[in-house]
Coordinates of N, CA, C and O in Angstrom, one line a residue:
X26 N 64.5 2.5 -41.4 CA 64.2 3.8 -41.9 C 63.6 3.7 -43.3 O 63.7 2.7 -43.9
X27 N 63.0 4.7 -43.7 CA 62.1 5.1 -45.0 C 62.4 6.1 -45.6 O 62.4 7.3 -45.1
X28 N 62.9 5.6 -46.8 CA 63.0 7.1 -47.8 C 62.2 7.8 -47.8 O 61.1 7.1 -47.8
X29 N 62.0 9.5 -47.9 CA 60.2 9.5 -48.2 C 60.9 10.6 -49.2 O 62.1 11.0 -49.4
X30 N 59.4 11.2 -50.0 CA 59.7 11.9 -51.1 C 58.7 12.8 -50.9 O 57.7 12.4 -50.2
X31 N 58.8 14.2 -51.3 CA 57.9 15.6 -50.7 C 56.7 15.0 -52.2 O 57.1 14.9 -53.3
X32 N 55.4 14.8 -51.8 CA 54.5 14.5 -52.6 C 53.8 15.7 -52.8 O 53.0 15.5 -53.7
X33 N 53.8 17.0 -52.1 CA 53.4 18.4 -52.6 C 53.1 19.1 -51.1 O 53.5 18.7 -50.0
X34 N 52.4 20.1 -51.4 CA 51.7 20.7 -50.9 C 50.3 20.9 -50.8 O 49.6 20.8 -51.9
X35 N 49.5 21.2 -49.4 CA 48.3 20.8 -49.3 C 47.6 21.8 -48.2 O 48.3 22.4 -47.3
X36 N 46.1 22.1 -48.4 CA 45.5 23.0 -47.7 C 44.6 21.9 -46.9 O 44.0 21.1 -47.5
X37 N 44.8 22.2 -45.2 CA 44.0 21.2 -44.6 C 42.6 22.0 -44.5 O 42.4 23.1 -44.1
X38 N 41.7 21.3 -45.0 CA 40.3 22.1 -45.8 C 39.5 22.6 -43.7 O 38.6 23.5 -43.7
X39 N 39.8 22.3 -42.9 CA 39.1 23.3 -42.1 C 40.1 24.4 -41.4 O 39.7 25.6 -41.3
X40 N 41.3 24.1 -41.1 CA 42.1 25.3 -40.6 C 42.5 26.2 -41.7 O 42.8 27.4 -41.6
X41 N 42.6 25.4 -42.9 CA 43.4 26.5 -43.9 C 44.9 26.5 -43.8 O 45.5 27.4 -44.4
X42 N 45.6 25.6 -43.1 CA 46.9 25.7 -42.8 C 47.7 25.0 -44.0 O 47.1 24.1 -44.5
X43 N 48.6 25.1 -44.3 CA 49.7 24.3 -44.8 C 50.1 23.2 -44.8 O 50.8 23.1 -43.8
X44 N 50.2 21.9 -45.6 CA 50.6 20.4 -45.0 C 51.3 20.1 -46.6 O 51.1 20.2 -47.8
X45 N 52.4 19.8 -45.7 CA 53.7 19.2 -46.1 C 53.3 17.7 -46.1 O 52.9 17.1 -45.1
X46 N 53.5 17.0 -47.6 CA 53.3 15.9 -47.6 C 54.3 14.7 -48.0 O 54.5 14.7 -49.2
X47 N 54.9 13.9 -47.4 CA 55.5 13.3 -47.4 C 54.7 11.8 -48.1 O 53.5 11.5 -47.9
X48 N 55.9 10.8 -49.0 CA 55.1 9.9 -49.2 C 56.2 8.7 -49.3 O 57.3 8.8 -49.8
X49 N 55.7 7.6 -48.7 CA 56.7 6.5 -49.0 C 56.9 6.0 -50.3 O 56.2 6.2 -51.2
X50 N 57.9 5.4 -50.4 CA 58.3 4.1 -51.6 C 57.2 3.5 -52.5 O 57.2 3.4 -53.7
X51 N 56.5 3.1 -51.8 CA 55.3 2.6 -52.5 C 54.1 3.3 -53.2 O 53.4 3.1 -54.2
X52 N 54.3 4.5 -52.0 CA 53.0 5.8 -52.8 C 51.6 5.3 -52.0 O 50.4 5.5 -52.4
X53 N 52.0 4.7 -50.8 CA 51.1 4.1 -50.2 C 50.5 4.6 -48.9 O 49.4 4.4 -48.4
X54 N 51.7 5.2 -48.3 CA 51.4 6.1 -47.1 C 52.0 7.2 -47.2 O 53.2 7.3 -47.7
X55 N 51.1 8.4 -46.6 CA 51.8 9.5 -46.4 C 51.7 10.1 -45.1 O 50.8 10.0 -44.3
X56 N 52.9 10.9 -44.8 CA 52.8 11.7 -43.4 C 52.4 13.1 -43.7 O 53.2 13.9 -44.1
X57 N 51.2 13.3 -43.3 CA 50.9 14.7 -43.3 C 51.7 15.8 -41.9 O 51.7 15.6 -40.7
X58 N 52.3 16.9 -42.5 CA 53.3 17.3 -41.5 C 52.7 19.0 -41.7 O 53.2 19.6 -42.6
X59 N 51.6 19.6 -40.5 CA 51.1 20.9 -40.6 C 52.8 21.8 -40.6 O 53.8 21.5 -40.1
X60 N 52.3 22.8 -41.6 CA 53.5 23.8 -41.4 C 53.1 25.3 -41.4 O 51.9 25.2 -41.3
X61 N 53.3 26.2 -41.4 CA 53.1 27.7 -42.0 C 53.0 28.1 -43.1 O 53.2 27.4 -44.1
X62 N 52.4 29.7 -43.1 CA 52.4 29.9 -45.0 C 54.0 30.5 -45.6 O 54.2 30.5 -46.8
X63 N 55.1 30.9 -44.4 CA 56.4 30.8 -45.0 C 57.4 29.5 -45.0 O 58.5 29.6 -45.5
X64 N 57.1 28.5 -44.7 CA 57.7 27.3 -44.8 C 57.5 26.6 -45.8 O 58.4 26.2 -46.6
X65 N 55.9 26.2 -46.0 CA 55.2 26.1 -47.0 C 55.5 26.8 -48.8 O 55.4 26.2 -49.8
X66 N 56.1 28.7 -48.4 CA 56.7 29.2 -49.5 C 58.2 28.3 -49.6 O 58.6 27.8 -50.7
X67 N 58.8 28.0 -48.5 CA 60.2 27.7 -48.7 C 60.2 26.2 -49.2 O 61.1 25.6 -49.8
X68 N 59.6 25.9 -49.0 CA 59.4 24.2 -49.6 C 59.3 23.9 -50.9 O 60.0 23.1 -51.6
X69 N 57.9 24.9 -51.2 CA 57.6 25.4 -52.9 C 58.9 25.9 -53.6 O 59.3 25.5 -54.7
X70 N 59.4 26.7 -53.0 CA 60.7 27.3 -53.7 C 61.7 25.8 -54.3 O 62.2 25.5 -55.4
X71 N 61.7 25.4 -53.1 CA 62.5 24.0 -53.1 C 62.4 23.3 -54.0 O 63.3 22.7 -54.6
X72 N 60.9 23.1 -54.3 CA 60.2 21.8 -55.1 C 60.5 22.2 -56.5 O 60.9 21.5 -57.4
X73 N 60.2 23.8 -56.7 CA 60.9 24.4 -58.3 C 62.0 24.3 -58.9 O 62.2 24.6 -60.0
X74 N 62.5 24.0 -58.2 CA 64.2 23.8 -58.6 C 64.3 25.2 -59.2 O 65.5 25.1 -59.6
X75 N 64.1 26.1 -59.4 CA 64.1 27.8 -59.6 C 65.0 28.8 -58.9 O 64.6 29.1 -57.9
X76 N 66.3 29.4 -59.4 CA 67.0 29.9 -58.8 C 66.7 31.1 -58.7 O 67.1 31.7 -59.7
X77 N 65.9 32.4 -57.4 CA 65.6 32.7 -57.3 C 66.8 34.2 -57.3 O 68.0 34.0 -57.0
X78 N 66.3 35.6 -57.8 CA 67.4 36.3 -58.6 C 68.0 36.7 -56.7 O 69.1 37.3 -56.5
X79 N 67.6 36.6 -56.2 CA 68.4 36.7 -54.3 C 68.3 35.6 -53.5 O 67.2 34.9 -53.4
X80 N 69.1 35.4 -53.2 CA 69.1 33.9 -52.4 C 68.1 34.1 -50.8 O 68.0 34.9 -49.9
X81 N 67.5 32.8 -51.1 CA 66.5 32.7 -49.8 C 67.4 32.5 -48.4 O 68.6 32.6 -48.5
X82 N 66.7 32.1 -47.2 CA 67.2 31.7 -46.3 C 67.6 30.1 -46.4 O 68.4 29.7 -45.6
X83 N 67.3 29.4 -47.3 CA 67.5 27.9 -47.2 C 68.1 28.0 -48.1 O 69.0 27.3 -48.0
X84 N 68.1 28.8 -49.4 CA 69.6 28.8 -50.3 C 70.7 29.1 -50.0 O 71.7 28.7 -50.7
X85 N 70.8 29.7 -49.1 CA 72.4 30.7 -48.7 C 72.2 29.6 -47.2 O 73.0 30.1 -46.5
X86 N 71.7 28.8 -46.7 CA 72.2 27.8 -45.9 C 72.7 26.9 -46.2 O 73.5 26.3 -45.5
X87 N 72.2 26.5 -47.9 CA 73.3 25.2 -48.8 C 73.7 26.1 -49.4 O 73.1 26.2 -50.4
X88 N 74.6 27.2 -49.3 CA 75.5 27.7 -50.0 C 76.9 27.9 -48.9 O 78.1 28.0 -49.3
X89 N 76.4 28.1 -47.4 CA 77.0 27.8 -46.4 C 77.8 26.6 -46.1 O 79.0 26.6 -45.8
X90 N 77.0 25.3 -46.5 CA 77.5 24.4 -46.5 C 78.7 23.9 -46.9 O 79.6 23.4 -46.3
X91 N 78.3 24.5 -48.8 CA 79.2 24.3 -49.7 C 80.7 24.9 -49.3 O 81.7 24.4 -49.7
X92 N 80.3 26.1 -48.5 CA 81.5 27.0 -47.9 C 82.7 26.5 -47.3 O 83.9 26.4 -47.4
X93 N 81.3 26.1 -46.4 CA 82.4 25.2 -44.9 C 82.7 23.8 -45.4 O 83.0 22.9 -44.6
X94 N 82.5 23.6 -47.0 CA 83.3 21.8 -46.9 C 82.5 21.1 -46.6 O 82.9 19.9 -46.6
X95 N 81.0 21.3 -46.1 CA 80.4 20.5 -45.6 C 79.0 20.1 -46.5 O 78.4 21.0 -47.0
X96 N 78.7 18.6 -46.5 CA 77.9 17.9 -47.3 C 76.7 17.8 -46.1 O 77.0 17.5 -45.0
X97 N 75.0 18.2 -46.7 CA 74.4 17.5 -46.2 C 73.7 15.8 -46.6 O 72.8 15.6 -47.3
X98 N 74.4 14.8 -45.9 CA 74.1 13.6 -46.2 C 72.6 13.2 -46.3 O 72.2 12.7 -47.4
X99 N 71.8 13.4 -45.4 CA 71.0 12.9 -45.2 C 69.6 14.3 -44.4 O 70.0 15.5 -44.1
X100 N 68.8 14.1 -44.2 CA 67.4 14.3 -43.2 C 67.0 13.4 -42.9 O 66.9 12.4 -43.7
X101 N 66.5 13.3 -41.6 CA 66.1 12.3 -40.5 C 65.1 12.8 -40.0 O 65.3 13.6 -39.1
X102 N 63.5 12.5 -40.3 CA 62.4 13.0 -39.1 C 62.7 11.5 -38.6 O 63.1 10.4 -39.2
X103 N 62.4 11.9 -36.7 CA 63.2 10.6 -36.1 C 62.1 10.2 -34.8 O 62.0 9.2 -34.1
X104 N 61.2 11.7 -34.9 CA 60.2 11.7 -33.5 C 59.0 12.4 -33.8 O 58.9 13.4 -34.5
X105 N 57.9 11.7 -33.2 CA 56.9 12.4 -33.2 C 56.4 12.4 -31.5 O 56.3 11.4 -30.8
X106 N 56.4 13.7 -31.3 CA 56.1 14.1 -29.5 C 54.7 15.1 -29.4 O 55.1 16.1 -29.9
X107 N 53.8 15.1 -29.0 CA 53.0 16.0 -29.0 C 52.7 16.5 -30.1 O 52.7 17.7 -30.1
X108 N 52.3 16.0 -31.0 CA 52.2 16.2 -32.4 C 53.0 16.9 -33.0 O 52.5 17.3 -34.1
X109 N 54.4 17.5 -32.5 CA 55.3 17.9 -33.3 C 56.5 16.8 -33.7 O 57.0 15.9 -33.1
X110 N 56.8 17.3 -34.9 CA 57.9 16.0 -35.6 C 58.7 17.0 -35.3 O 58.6 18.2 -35.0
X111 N 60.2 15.8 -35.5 CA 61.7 16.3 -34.8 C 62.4 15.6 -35.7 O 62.4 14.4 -35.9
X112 N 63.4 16.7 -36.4 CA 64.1 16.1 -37.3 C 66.0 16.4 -36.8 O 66.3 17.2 -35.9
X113 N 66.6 15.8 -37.4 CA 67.6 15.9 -37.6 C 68.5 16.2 -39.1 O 68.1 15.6 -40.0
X114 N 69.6 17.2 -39.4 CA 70.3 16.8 -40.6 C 71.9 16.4 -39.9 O 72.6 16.8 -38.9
X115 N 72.0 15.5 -40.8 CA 73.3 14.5 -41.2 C 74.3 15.6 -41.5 O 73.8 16.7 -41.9
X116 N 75.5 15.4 -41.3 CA 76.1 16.6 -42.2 C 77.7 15.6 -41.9 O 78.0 14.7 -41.0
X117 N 78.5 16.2 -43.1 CA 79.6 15.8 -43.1 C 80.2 16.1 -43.5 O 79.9 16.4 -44.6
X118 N 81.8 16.4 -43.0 CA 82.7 16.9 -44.1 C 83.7 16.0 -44.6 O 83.4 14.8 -44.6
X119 N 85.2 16.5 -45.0 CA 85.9 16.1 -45.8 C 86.5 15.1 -44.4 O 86.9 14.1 -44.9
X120 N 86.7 15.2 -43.3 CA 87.6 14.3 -42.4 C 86.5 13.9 -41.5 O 85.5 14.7 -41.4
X121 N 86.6 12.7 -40.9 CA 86.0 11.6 -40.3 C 84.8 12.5 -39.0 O 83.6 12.6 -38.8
X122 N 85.9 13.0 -38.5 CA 85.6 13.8 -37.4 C 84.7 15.2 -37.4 O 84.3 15.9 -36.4
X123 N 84.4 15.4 -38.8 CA 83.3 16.6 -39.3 C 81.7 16.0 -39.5 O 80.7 16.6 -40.1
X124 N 81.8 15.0 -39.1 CA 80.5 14.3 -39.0 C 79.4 14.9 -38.0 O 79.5 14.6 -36.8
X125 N 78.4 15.6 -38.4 CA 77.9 16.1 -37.7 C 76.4 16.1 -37.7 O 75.9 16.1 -38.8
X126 N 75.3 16.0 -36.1 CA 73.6 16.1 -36.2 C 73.3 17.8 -35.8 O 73.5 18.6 -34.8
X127 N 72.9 17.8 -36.7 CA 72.1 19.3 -35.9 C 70.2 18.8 -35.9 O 69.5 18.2 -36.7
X128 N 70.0 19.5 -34.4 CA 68.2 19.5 -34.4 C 67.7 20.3 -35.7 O 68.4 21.0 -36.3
X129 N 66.5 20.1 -35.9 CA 66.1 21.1 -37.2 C 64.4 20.4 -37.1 O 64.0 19.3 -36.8
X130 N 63.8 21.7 -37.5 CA 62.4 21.5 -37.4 C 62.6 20.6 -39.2 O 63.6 20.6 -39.9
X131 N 61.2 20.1 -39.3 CA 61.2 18.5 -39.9 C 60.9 19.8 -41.4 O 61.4 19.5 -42.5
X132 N 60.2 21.1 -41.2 CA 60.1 22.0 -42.8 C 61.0 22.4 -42.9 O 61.2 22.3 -44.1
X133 N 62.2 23.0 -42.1 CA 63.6 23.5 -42.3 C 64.5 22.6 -43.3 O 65.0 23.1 -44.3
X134 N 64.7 21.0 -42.6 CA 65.3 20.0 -43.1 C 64.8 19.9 -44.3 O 65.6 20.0 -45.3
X135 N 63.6 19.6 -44.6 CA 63.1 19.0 -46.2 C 63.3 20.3 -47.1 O 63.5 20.0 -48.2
X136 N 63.2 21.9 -46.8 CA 63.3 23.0 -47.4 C 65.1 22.8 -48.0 O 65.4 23.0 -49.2
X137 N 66.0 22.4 -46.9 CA 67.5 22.5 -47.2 C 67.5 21.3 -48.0 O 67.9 21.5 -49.1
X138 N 67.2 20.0 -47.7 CA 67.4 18.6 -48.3 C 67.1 18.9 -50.1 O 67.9 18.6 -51.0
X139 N 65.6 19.7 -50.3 CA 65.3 20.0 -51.5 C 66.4 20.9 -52.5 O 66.7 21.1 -53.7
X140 N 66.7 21.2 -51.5 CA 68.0 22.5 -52.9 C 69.2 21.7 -52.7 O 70.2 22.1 -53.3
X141 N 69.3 20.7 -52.0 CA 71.2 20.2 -51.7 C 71.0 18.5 -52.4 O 71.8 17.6 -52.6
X142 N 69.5 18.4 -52.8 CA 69.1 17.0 -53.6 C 69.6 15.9 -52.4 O 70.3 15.0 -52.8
X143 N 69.3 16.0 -51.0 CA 69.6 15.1 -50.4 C 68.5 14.2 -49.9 O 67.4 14.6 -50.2
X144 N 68.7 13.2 -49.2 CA 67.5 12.0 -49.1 C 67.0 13.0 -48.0 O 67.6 13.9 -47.4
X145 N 65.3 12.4 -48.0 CA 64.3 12.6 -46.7 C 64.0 11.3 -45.7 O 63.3 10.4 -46.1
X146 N 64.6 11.2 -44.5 CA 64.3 9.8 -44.2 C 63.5 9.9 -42.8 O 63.5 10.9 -42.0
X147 N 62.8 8.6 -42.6 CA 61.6 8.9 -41.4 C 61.4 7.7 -40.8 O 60.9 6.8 -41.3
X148 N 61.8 7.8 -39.8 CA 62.1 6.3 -38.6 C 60.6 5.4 -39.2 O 59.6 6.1 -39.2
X149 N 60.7 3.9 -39.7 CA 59.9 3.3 -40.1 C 58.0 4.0 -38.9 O 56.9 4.6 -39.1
X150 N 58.6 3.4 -37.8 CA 57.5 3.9 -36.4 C 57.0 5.4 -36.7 O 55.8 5.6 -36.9
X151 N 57.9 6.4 -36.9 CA 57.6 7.6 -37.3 C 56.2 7.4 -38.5 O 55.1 7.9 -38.3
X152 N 56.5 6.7 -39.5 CA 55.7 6.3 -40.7 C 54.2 5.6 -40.3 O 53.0 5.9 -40.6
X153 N 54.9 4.5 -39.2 CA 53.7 3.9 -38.9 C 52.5 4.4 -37.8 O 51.5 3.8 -37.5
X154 N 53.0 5.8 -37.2 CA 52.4 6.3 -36.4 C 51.2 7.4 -36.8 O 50.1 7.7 -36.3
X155 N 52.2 8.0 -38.2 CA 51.5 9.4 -38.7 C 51.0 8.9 -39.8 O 50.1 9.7 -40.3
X156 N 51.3 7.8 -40.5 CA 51.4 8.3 -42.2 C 49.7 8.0 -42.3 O 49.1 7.6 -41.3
X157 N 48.9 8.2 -43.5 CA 47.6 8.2 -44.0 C 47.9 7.2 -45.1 O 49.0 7.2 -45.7
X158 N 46.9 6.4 -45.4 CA 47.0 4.9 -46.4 C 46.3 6.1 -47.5 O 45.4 6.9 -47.5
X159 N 47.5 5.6 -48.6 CA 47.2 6.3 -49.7 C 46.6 5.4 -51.1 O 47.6 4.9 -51.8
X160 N 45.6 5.2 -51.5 CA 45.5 3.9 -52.8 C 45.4 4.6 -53.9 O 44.3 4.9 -54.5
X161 N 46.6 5.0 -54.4 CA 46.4 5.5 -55.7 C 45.9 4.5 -57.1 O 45.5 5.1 -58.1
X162 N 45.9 3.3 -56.9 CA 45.0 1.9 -58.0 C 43.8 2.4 -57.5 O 43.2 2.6 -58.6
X163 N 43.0 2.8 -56.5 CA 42.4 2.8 -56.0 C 41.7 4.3 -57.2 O 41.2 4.2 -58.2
X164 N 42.3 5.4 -56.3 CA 41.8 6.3 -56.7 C 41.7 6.7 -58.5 O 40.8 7.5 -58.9
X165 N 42.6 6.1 -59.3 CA 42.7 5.9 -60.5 C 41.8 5.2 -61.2 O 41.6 5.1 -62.4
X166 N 41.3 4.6 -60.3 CA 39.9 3.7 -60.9 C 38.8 4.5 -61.1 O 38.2 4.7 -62.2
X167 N 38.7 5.0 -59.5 CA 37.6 6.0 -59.4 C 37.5 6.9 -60.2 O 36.5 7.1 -60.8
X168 N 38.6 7.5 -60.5 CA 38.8 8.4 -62.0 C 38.0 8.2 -63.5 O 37.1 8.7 -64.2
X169 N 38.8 7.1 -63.4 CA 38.7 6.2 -65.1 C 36.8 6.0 -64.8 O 36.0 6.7 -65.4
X170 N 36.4 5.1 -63.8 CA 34.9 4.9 -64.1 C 33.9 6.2 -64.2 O 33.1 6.3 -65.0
X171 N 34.2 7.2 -63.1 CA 33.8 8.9 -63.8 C 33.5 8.9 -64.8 O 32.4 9.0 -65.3
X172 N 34.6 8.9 -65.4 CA 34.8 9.3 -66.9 C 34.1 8.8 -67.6 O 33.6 9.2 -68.7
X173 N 34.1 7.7 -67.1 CA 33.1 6.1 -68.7 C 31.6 7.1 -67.9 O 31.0 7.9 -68.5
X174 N 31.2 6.8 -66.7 CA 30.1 7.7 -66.4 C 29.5 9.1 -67.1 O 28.4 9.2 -67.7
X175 N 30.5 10.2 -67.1 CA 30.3 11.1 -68.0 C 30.2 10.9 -69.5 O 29.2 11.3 -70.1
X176 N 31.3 10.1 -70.0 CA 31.1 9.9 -71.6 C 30.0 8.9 -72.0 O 29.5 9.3 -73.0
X177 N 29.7 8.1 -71.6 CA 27.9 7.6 -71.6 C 26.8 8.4 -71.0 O 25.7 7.9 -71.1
X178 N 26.9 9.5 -70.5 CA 25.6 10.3 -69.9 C 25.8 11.5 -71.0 O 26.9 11.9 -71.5
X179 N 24.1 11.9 -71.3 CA 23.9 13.1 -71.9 C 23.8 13.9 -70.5 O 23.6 13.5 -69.4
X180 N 24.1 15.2 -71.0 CA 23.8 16.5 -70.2 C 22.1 16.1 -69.3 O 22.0 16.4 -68.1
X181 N 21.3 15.6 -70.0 CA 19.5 15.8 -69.7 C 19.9 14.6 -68.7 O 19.4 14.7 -67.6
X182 N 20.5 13.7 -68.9 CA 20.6 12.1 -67.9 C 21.1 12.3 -67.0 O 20.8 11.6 -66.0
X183 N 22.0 13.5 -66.8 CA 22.9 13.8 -65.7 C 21.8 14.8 -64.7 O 21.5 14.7 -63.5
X184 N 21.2 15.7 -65.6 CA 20.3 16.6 -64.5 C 18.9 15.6 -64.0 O 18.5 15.7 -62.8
X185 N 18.4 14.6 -64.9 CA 17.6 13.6 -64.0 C 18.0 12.8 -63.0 O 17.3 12.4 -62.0
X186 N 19.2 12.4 -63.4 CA 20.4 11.8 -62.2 C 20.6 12.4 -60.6 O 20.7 11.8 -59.5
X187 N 20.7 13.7 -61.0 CA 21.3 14.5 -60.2 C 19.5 15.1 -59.1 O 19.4 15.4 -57.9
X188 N 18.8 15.2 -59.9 CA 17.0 15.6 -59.2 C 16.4 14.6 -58.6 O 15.6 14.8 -57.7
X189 N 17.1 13.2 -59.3 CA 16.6 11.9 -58.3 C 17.7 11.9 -56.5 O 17.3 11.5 -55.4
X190 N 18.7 12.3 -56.7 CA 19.1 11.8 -55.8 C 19.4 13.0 -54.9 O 19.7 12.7 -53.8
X191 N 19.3 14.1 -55.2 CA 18.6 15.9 -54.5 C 17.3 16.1 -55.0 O 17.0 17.2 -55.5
X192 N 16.4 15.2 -54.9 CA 14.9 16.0 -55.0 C 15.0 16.8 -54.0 O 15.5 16.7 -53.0
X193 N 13.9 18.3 -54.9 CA 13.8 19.4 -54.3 C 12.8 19.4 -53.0 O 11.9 18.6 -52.8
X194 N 13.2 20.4 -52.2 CA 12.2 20.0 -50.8 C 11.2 20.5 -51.2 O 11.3 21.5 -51.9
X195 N 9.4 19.6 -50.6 CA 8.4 19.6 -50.8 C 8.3 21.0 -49.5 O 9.2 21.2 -48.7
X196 N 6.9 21.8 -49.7 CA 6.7 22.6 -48.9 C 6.0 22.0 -47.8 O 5.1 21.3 -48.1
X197 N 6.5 22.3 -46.0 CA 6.0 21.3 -45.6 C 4.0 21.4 -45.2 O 3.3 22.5 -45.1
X198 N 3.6 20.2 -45.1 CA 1.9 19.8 -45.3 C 1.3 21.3 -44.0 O 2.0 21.6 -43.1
X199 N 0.3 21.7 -44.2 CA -0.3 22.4 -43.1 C -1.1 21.4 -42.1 O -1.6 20.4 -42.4
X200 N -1.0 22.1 -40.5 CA -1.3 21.4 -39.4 C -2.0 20.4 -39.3 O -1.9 19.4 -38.7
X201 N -3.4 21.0 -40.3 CA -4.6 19.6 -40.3 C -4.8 18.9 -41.5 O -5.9 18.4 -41.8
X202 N -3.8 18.8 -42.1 CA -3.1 17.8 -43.3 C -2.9 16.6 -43.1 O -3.5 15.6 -43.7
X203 N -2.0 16.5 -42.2 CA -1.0 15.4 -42.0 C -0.6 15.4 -40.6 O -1.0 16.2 -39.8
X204 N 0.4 14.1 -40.2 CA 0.7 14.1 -38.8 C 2.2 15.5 -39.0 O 2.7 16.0 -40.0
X205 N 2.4 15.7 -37.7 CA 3.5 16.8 -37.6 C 4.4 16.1 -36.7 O 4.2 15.0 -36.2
X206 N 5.7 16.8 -36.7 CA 6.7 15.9 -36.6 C 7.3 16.0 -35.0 O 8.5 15.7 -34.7
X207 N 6.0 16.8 -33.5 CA 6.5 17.2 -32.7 C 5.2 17.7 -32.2 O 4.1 17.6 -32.8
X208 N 5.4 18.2 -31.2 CA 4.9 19.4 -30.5 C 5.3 20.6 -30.7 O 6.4 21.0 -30.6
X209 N 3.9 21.3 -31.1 CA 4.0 23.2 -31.1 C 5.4 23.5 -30.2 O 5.5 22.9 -29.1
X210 N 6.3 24.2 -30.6 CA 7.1 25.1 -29.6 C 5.9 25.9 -28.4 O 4.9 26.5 -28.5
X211 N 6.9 25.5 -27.4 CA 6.4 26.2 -26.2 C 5.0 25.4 -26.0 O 4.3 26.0 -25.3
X212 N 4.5 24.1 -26.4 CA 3.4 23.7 -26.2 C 4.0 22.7 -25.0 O 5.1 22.7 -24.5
X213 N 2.8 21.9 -24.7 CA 2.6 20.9 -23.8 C 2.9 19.7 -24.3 O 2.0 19.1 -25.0
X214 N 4.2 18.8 -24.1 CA 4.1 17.5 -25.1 C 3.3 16.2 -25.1 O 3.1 15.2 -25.9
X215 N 2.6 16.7 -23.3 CA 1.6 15.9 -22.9 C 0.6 15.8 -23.6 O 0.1 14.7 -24.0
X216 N 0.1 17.2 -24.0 CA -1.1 17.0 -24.7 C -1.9 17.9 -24.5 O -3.0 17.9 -25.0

């Protein structure tokens, strides 16, 4: 198993949906996990550490907890089936025999795990099936040389820069100019 840690929140740029990001130990892989735009709030809530002046549905669930004596030990995403993840929480109480799994959607768990400060964990296979290779050396580079790019370019170098590699489109040649790139619509391609 793999610790993971909630690396944020994220808009998947064509649906517009919500993704829950998980990331390993290393900062090397992440599991992207689509959610809703209220789970998504409940997560955010989570990630604030912000005690909200009425308690949400995932605060007054670790306040439940606290009630009944009972610890959440752990979260478990443990399956991925049809592109939905399946999690489990750990739960335990003060005698041997209060040891307990409840099913729980994988936003539910990480929403509760966030307010009760408990681990996020994800069957290594889980990791290796979903996660996205993440190179943050990688992308930190790409940054830093930007930058040396911008702070050596004038404004005027950047718009010649930028005209060389989007020159503007030429108007195209008329019929008895140049060759054309087809046959007339609706013509004969024979000829």
């Amino acid at each position: 198993m793999v610790e993971m840690s909630v690396a944020g929140i994220a808009l998947d740029a064509a649906s517009r949906s919500p993704i829950v990001l998980l990331r390993d130990p290393s900062g090397r892989r992440q599991v992207p996990i689509w959610i809703d735009q209220a789970q998504a709030q409940n997560i955010l809530a989570g990630l604030s550490g912000q005690t909200p002046p009425r308690p949400l549905s995932h605060d007054l669930m670790a306040s439940l907890l606290v009630v009944g004596g009972l610890t959440l030990e752990r979260v478990i995403v443990h399956t991925i089936e049809d592109n939905t993840f399946r999690a489990v929480l750990k739960l335990s109480g003060p005698e041997p025999e209060q040891q307990q799994e409840l099913d729980a959607r994988p936003s539910d768990a990480i929403a509760l795990a966030l307010r009760t400060g408990s681990a996020i964990w994800m069957l290594e296979e889980v990791v290796a099936d979903a996660s996205i290779p993440v190179d943050a050396e990688a992308d930190a580079e790409d940054r830093e040389d930007f930058r040396r790019f911008l702070d050596s370019t004038s404004p005027a170098e950047l718009v010649r820069h930028l005209s060389k590699a989007h020159p503007e489109p030429q108007p195209a040649p008329d019929a008895d100019e140049g060759e054309q790139g087809g046959p007339p619509l609706g013509g004969d391609p024979g000829g």
